[in-house]
PDB file of C-alpha atoms in Angstrom:
ATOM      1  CA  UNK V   1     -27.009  11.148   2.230  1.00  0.00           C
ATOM      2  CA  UNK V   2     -29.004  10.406   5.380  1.00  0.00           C
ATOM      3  CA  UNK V   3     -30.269   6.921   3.330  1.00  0.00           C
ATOM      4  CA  UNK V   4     -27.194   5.939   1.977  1.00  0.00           C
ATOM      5  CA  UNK V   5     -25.789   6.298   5.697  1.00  0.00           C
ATOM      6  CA  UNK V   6     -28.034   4.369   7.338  1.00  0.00           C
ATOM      7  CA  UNK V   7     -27.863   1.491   4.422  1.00  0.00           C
ATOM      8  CA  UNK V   8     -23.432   1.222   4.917  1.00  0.00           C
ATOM      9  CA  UNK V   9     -24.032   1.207   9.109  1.00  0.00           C
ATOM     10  CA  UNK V  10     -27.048  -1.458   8.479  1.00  0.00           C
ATOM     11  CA  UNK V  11     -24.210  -4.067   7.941  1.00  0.00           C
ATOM     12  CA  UNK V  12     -20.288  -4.473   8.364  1.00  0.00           C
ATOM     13  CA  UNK V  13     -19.440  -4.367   4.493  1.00  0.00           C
ATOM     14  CA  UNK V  14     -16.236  -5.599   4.222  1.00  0.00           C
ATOM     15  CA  UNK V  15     -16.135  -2.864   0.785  1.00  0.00           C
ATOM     16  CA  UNK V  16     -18.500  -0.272  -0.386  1.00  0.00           C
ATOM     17  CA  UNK V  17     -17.646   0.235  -4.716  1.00  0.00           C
ATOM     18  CA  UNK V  18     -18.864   3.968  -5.526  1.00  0.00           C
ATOM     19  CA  UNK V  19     -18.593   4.720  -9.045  1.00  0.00           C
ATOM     20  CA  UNK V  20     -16.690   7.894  -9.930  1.00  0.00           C
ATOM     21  CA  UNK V  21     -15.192  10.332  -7.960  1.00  0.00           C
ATOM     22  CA  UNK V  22     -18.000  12.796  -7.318  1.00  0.00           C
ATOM     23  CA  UNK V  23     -20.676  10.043  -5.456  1.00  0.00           C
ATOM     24  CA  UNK V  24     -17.515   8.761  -4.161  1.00  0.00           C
ATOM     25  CA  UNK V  25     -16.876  11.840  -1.869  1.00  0.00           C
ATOM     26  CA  UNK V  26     -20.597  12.015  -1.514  1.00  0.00           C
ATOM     27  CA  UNK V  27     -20.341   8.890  -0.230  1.00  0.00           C
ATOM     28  CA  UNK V  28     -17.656   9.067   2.209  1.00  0.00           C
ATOM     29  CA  UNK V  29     -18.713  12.334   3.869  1.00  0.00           C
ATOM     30  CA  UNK V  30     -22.070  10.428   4.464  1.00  0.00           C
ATOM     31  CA  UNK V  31     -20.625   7.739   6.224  1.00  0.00           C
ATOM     32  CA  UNK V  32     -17.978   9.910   8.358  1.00  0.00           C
ATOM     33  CA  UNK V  33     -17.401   8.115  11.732  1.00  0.00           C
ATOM     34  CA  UNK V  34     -18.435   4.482  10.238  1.00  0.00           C
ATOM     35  CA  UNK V  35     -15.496   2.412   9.410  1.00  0.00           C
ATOM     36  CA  UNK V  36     -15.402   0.756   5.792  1.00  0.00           C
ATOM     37  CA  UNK V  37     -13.663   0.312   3.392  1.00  0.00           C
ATOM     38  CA  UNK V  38     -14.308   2.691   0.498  1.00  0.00           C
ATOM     39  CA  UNK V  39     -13.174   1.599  -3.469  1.00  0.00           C
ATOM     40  CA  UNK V  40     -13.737   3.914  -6.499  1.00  0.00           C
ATOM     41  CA  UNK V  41     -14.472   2.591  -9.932  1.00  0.00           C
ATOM     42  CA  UNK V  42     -13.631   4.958 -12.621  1.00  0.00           C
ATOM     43  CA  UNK V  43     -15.788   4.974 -15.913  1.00  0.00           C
ATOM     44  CA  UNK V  44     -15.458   7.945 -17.814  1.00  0.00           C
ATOM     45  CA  UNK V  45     -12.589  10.282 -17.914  1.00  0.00           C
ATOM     46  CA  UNK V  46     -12.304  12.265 -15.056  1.00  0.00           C
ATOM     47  CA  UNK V  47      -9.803  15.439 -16.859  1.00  0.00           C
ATOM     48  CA  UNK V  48     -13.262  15.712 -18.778  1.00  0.00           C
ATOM     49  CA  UNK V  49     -15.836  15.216 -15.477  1.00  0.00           C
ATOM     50  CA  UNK V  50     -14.158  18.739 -13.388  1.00  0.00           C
ATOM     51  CA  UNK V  51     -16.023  20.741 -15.824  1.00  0.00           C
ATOM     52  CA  UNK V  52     -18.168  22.658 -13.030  1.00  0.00           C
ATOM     53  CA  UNK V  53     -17.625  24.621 -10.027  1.00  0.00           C
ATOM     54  CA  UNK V  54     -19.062  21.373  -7.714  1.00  0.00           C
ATOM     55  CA  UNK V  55     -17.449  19.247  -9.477  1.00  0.00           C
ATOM     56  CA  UNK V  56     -13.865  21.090  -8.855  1.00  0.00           C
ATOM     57  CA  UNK V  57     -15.102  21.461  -5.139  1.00  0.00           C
ATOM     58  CA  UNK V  58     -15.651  17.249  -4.966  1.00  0.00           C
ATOM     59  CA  UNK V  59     -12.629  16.663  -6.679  1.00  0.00           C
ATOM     60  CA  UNK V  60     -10.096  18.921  -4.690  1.00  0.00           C
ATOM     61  CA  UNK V  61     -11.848  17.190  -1.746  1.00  0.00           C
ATOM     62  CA  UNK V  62     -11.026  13.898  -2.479  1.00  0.00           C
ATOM     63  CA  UNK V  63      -7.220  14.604  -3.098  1.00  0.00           C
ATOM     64  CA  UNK V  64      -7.166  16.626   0.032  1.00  0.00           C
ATOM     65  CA  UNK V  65      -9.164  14.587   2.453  1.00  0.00           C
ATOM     66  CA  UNK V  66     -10.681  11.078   1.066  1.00  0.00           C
ATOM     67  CA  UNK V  67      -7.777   9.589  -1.130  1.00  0.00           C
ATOM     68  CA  UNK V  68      -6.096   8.722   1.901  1.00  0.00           C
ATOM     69  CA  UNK V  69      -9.814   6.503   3.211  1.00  0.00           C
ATOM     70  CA  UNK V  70      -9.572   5.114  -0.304  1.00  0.00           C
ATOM     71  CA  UNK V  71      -8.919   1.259  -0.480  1.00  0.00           C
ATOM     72  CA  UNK V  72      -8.708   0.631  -4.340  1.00  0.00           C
ATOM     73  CA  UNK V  73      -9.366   2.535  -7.300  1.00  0.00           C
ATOM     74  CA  UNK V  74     -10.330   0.388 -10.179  1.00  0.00           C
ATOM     75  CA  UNK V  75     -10.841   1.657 -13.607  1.00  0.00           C
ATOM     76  CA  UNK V  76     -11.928   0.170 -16.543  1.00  0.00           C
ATOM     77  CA  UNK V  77      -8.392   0.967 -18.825  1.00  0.00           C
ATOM     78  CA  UNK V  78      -5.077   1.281 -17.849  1.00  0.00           C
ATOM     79  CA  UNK V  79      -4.496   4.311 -18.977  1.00  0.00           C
ATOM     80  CA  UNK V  80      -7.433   6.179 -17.148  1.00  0.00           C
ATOM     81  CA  UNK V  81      -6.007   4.736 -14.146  1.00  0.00           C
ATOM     82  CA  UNK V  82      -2.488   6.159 -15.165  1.00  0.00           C
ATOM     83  CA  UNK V  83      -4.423   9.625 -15.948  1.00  0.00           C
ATOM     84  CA  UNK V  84      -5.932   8.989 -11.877  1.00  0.00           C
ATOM     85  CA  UNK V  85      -2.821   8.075 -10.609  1.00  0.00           C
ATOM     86  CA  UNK V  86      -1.380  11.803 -11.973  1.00  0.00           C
ATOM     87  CA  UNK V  87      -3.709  13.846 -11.375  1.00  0.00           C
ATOM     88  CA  UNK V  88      -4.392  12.686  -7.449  1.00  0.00           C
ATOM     89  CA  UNK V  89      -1.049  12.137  -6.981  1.00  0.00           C
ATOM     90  CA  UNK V  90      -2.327   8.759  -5.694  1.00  0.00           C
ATOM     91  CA  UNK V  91      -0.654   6.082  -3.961  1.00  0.00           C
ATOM     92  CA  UNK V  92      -3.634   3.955  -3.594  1.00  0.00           C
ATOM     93  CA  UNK V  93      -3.746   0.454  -5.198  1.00  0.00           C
ATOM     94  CA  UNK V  94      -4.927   0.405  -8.418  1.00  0.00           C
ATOM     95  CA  UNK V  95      -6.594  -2.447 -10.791  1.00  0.00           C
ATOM     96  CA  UNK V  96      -7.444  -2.439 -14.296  1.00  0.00           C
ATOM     97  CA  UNK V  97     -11.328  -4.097 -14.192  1.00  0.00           C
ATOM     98  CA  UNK V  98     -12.381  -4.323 -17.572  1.00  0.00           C
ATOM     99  CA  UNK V  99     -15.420  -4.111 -18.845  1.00  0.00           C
ATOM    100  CA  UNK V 100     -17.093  -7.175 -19.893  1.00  0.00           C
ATOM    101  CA  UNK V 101     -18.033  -8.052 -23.796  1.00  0.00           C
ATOM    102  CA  UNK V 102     -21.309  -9.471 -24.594  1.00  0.00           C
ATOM    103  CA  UNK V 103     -21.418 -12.446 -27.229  1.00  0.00           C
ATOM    104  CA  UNK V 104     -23.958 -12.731 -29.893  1.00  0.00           C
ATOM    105  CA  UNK V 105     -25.807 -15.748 -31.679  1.00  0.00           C
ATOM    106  CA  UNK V 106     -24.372 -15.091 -34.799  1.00  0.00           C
ATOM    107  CA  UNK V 107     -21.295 -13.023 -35.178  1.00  0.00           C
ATOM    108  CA  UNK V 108     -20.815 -13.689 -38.831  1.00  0.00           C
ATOM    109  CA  UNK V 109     -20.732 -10.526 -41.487  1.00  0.00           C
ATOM    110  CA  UNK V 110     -22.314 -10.795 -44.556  1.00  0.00           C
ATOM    111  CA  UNK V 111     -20.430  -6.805 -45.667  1.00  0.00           C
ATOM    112  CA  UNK V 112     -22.675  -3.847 -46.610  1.00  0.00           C
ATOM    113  CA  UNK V 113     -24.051  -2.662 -50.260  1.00  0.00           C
ATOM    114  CA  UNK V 114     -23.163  -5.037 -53.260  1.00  0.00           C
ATOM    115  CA  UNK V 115     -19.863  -3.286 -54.525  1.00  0.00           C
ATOM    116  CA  UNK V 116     -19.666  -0.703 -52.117  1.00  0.00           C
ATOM    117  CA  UNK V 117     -17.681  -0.187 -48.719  1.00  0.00           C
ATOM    118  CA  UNK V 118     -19.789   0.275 -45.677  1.00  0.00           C
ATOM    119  CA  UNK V 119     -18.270   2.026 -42.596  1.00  0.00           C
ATOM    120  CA  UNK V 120     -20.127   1.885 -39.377  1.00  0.00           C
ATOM    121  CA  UNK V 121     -20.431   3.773 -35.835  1.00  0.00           C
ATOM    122  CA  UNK V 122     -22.224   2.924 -33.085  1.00  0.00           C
ATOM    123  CA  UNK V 123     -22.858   5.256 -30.162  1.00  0.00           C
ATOM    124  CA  UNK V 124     -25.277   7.976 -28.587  1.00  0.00           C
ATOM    125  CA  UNK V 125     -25.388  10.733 -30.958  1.00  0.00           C
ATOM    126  CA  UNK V 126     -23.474  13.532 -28.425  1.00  0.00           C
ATOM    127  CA  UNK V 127     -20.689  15.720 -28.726  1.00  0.00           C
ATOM    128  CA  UNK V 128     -18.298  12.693 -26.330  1.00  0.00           C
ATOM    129  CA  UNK V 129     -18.807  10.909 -28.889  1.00  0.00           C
ATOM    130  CA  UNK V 130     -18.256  13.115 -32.041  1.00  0.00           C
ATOM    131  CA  UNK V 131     -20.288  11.961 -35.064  1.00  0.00           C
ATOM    132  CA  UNK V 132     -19.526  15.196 -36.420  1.00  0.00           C
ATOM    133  CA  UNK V 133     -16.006  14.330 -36.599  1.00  0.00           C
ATOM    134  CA  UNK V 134     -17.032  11.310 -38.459  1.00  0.00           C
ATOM    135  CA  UNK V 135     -19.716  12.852 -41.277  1.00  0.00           C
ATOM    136  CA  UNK V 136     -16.828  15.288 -42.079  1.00  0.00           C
ATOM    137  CA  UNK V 137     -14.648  12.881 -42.979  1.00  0.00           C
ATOM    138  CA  UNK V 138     -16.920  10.600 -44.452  1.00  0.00           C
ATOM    139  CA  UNK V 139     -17.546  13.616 -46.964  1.00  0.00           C
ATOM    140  CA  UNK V 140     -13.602  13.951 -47.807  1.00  0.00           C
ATOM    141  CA  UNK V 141     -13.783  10.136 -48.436  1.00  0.00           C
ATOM    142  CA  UNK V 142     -16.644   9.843 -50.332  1.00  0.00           C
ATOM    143  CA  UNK V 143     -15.429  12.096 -52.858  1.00  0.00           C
ATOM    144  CA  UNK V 144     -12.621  10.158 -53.658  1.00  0.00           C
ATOM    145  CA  UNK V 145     -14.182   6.835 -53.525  1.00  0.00           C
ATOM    146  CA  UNK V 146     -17.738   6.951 -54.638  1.00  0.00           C
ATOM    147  CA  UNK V 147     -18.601   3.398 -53.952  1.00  0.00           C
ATOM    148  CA  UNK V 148     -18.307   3.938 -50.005  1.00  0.00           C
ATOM    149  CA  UNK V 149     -21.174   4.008 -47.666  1.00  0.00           C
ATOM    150  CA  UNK V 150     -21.515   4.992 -43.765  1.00  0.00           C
ATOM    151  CA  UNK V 151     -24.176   3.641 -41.331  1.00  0.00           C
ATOM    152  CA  UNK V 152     -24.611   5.999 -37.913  1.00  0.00           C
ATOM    153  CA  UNK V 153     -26.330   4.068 -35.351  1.00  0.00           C
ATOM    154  CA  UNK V 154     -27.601   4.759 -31.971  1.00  0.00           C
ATOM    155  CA  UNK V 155     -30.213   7.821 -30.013  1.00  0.00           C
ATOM    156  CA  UNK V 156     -29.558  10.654 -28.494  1.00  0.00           C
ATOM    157  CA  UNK V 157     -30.468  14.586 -28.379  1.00  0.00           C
ATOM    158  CA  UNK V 158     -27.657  15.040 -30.952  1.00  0.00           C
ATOM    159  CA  UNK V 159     -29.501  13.762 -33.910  1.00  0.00           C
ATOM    160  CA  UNK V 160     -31.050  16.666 -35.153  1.00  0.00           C
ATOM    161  CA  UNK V 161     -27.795  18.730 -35.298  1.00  0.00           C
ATOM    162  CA  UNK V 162     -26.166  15.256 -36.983  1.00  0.00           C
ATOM    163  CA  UNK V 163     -29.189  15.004 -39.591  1.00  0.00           C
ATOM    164  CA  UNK V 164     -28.596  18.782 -40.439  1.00  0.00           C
ATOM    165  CA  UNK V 165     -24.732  18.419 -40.822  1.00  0.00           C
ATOM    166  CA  UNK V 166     -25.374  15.698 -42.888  1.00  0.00           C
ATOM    167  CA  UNK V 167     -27.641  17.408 -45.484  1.00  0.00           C
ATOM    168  CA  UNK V 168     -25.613  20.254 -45.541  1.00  0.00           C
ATOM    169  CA  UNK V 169     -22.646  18.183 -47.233  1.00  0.00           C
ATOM    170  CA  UNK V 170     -25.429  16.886 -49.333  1.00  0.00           C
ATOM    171  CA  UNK V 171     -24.750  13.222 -48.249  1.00  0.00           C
ATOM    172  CA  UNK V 172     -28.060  12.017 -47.667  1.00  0.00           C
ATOM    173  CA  UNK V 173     -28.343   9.583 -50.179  1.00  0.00           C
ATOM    174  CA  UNK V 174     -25.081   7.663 -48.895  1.00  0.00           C
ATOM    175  CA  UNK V 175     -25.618   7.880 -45.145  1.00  0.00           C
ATOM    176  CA  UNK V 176     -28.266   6.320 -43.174  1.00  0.00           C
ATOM    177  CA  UNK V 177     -28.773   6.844 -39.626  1.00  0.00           C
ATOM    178  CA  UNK V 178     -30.279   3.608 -37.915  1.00  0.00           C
ATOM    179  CA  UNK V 179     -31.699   2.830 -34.511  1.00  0.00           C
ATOM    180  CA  UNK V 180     -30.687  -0.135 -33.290  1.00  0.00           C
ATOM    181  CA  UNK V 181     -31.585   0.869 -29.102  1.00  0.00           C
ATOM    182  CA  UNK V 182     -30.675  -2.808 -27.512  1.00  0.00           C
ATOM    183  CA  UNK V 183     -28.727  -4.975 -29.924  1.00  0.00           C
ATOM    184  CA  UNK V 184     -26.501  -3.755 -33.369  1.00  0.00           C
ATOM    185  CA  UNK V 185     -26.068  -7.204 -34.713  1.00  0.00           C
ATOM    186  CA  UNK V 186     -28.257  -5.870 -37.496  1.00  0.00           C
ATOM    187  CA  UNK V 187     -26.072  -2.871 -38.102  1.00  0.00           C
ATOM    188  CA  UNK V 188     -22.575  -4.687 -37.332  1.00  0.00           C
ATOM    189  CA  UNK V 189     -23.297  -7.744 -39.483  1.00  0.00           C
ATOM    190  CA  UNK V 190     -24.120  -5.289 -42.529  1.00  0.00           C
ATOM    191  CA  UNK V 191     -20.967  -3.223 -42.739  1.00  0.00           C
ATOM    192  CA  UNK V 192     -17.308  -3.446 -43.840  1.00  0.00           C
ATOM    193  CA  UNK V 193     -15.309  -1.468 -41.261  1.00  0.00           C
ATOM    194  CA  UNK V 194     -15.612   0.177 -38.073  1.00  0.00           C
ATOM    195  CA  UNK V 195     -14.941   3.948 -37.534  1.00  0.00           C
ATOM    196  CA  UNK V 196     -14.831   5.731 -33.721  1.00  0.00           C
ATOM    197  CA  UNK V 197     -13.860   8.781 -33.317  1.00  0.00           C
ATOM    198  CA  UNK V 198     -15.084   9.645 -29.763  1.00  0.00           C
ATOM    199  CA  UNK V 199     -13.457  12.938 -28.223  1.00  0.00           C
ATOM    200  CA  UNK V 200     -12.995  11.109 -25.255  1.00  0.00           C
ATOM    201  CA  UNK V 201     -14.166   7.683 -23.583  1.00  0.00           C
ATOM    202  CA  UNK V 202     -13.722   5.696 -20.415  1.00  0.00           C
ATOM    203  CA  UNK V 203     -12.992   1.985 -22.291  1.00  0.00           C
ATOM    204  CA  UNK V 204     -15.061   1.595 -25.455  1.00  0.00           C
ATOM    205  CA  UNK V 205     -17.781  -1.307 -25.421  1.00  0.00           C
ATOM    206  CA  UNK V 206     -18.722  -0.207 -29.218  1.00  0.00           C
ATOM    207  CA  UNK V 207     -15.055  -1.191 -30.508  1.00  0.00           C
ATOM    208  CA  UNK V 208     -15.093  -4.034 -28.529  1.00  0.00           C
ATOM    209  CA  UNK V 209     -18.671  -5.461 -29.976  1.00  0.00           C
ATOM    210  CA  UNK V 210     -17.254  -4.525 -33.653  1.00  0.00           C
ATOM    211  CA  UNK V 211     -13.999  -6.663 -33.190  1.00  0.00           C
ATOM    212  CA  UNK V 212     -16.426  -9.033 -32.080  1.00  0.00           C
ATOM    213  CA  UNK V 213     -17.439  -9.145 -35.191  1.00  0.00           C
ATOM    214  CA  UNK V 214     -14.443  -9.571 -37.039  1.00  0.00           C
ATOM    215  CA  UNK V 215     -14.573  -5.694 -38.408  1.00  0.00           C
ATOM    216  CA  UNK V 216     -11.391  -3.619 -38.772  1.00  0.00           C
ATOM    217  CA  UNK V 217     -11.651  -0.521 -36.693  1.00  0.00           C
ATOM    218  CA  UNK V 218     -10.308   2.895 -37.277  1.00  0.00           C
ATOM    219  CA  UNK V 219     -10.401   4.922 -34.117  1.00  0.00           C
ATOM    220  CA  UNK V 220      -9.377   8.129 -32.748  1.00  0.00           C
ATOM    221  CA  UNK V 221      -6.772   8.156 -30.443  1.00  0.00           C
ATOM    222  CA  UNK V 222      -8.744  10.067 -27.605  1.00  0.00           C
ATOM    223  CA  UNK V 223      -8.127   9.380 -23.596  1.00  0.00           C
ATOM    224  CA  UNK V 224      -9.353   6.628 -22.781  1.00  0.00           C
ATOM    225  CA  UNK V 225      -9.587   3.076 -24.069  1.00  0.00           C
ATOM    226  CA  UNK V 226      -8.582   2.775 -28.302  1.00  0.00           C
ATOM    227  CA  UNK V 227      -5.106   2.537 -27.545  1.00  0.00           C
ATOM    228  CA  UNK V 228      -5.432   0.512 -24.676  1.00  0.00           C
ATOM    229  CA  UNK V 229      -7.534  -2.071 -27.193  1.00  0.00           C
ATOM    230  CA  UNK V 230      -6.173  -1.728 -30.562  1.00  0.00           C
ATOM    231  CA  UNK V 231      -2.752  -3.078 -29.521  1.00  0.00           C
ATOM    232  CA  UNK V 232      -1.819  -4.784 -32.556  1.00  0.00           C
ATOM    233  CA  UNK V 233      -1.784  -3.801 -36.168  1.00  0.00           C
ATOM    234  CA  UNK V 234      -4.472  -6.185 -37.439  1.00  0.00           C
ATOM    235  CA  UNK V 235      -7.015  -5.327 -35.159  1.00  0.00           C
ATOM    236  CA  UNK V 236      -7.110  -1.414 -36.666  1.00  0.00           C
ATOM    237  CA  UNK V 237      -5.231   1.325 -36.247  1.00  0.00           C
ATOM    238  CA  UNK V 238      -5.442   4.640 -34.685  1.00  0.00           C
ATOM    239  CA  UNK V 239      -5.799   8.222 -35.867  1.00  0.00           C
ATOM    240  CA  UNK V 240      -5.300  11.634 -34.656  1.00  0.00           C
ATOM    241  CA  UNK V 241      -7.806  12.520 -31.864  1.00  0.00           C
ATOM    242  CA  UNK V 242      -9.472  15.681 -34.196  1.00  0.00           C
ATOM    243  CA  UNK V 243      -9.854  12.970 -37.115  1.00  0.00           C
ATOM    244  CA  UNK V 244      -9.030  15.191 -40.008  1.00  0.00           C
ATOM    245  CA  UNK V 245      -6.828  14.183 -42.714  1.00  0.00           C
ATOM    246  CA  UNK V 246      -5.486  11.190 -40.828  1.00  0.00           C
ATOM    247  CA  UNK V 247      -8.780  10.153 -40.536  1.00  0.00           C
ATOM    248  CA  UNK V 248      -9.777  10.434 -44.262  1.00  0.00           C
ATOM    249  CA  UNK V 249      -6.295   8.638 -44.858  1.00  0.00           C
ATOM    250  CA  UNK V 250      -6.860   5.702 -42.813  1.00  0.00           C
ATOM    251  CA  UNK V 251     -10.576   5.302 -44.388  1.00  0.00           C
ATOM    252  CA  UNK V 252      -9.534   5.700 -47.729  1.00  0.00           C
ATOM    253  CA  UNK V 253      -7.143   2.665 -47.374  1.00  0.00           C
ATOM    254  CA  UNK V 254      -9.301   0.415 -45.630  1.00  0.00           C
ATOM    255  CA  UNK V 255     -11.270   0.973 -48.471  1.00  0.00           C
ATOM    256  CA  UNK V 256      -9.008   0.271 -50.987  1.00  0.00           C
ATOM    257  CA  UNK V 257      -7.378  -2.662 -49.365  1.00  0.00           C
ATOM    258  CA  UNK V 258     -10.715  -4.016 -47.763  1.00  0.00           C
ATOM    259  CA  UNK V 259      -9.686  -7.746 -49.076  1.00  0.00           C
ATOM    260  CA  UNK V 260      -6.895  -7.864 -47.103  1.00  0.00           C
ATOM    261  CA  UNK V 261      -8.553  -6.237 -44.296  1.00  0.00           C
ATOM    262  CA  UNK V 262     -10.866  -9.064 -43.852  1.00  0.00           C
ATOM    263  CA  UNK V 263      -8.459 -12.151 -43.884  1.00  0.00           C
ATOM    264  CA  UNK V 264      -7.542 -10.850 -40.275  1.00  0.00           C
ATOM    265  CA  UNK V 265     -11.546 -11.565 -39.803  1.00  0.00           C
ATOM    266  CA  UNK V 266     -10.603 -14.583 -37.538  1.00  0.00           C
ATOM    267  CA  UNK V 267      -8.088 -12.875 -35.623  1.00  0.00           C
ATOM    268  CA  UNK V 268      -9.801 -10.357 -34.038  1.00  0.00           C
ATOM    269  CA  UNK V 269     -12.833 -12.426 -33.186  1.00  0.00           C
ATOM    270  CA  UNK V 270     -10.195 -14.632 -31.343  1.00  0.00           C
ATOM    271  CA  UNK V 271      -8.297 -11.830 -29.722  1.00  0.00           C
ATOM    272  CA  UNK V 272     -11.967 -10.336 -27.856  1.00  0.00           C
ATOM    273  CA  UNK V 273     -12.660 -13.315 -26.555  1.00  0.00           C
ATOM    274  CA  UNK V 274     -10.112 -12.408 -23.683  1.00  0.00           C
ATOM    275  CA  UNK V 275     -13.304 -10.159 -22.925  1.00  0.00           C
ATOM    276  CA  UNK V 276     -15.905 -12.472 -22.313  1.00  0.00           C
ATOM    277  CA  UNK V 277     -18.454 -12.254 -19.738  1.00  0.00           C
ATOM    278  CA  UNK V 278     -17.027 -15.687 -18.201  1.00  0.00           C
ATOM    279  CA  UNK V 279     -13.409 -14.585 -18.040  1.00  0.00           C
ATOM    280  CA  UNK V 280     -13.616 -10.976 -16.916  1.00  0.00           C
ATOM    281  CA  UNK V 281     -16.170 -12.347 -14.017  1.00  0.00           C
ATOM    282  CA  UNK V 282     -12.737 -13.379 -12.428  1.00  0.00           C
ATOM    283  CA  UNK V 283     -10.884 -10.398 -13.205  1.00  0.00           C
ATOM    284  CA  UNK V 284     -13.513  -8.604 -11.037  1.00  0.00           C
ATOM    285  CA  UNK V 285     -13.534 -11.452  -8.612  1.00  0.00           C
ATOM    286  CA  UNK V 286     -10.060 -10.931  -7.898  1.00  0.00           C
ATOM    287  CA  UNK V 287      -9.510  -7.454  -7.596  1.00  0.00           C
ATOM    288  CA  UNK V 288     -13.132  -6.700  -5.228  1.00  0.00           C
ATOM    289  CA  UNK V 289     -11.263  -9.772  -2.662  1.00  0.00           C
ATOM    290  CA  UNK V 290      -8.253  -7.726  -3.127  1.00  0.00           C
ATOM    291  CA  UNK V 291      -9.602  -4.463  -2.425  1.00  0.00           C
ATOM    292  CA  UNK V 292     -12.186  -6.380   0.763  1.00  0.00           C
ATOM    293  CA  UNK V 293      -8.770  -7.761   2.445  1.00  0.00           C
TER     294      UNK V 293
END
């Protein structure tokens, strides 16, 4: 705290951006006494982040004491902000920042498996992000449609459990779990459809890239970030947040109706493009000389 107190009183920033709400107070009782202005950027979902007792402590905190020395809150989907904005009680200014969405070289898919239907997911292998959810319904699916496939990519300490779930329905031979660490172009350009079904997010980078792409994505509705993305019909639709039947519903008719599916290729290509690095730059231009004045 001592550091990051004598970096802010170094220099008159005209804002100081702290992400989330716990370095935020951190922050701001660290620089007590020193007048700046003070903006929080929200990335995750912060019913979720008051898990723990200092987490409850830092929270309770900033409602009672640091909202008020709070210039902006920016978040990166309206409807975390919303979330914010009821659970603070806030009155601060708010802006919807969103996160940027990288292109690639080649953004062309070539579909999965000769005669089968390839789903995809891409994401750390963790609870958030519920691959569980995923491999269950996968095993509903594929026994009514034995020509599907599902590709899991990403890392992370939940693998073991996911390769053990997965060889307990006996589904090795149908899905693959890749490793793709810095770019799933690979993976992406390979499959048929795209299937999240996170247990909770802040925005959703992963849906973003496969819309990039041109996929059809099914998607949990979990706070925060699907619904705020998948805002028209062709772009994919959304399920219940425990998956479940809906889930197996919604993959089962992709499947069947894949053809169709596809001839919407162009449009969601087009429609992320309102995410590019170049035009979200001056989204975030706007709102940090917003917050600043």
């Amino acid at each position: 705290m001592t550091t990051f107190r004598d970096v802010i009183k170094s220099k008159k920033y005209d804002l100081v951006v702290v992400p989330q709400i716990e370095p935020a107070v951190i922050a701001m009782v660290s620089c007590l006494g020193i007048q700046r202005n003070f903006a929080i950027h929200l990335h995750g979902n912060p019913k979720r982040e008051r898990s723990h007792l200092k987490a409850r402590i830092l929270f309770f905190l900033m409602k009672a004491f640091f909202l008020r020395r709070t210039a902006y809150v920016f978040g990166t989907s309206p409807r975390q902000l919303s979330s914010f904005r009821e659970m603070f009680d806030s009155k601060v200014p708010q802006c919807w920042v969103p996160n940027p969405v990288r292109k690639f070289d080649n953004a062309q898919t070539t579909g999965g498996e000769p005669g089968c239907v390839t789903f995809i997911n891409v994401g750390r292998f963790s609870h958030q992000k519920g691959q569980d959810i995923l491999v269950r319904a996968f095993a509903e699916v594929h026994k009514q449609r034995k020509n599907t496939r599902l590709k899991i990519v990403g890392h992370g300490s939940g693998e073991e459990d996911l390769r053990r779930e997965i060889a307990r329905l006996q589904l090795q031979d149908v899905v693959a779990i890749e490793h793709h660490p810095d770019d799933p172009q690979p993976a992406l350009s390979t499959s048929d459809i795209y299937v999240s079904t996170s247990r909770w997010e802040g925005w959703s980078l992963a849906i973003c890239e496969a819309l990039r792409f041109g996929l059809p994505v099914i998607a949990t509705d979990c706070e925060f970030g699907p619904s705020d993305i998948l805002v028209d019909p062709r772009l994919g639709r959304l399920v219940d947040p425990e998956g479940g039947a809906s889930l197996v519903t919604a993959m089962i008719d992709y499947c069947d109706h894949i053809v169709s599916a596809k001839r919407d290729s162009d449009f969601r290509q087009s429609f992320i493009d309102q995410y590019s690095e170049e035009k979200v730059v001056d989204v975030h231009a706007t709102a940090l000389r917003a917050a600043a004045g």
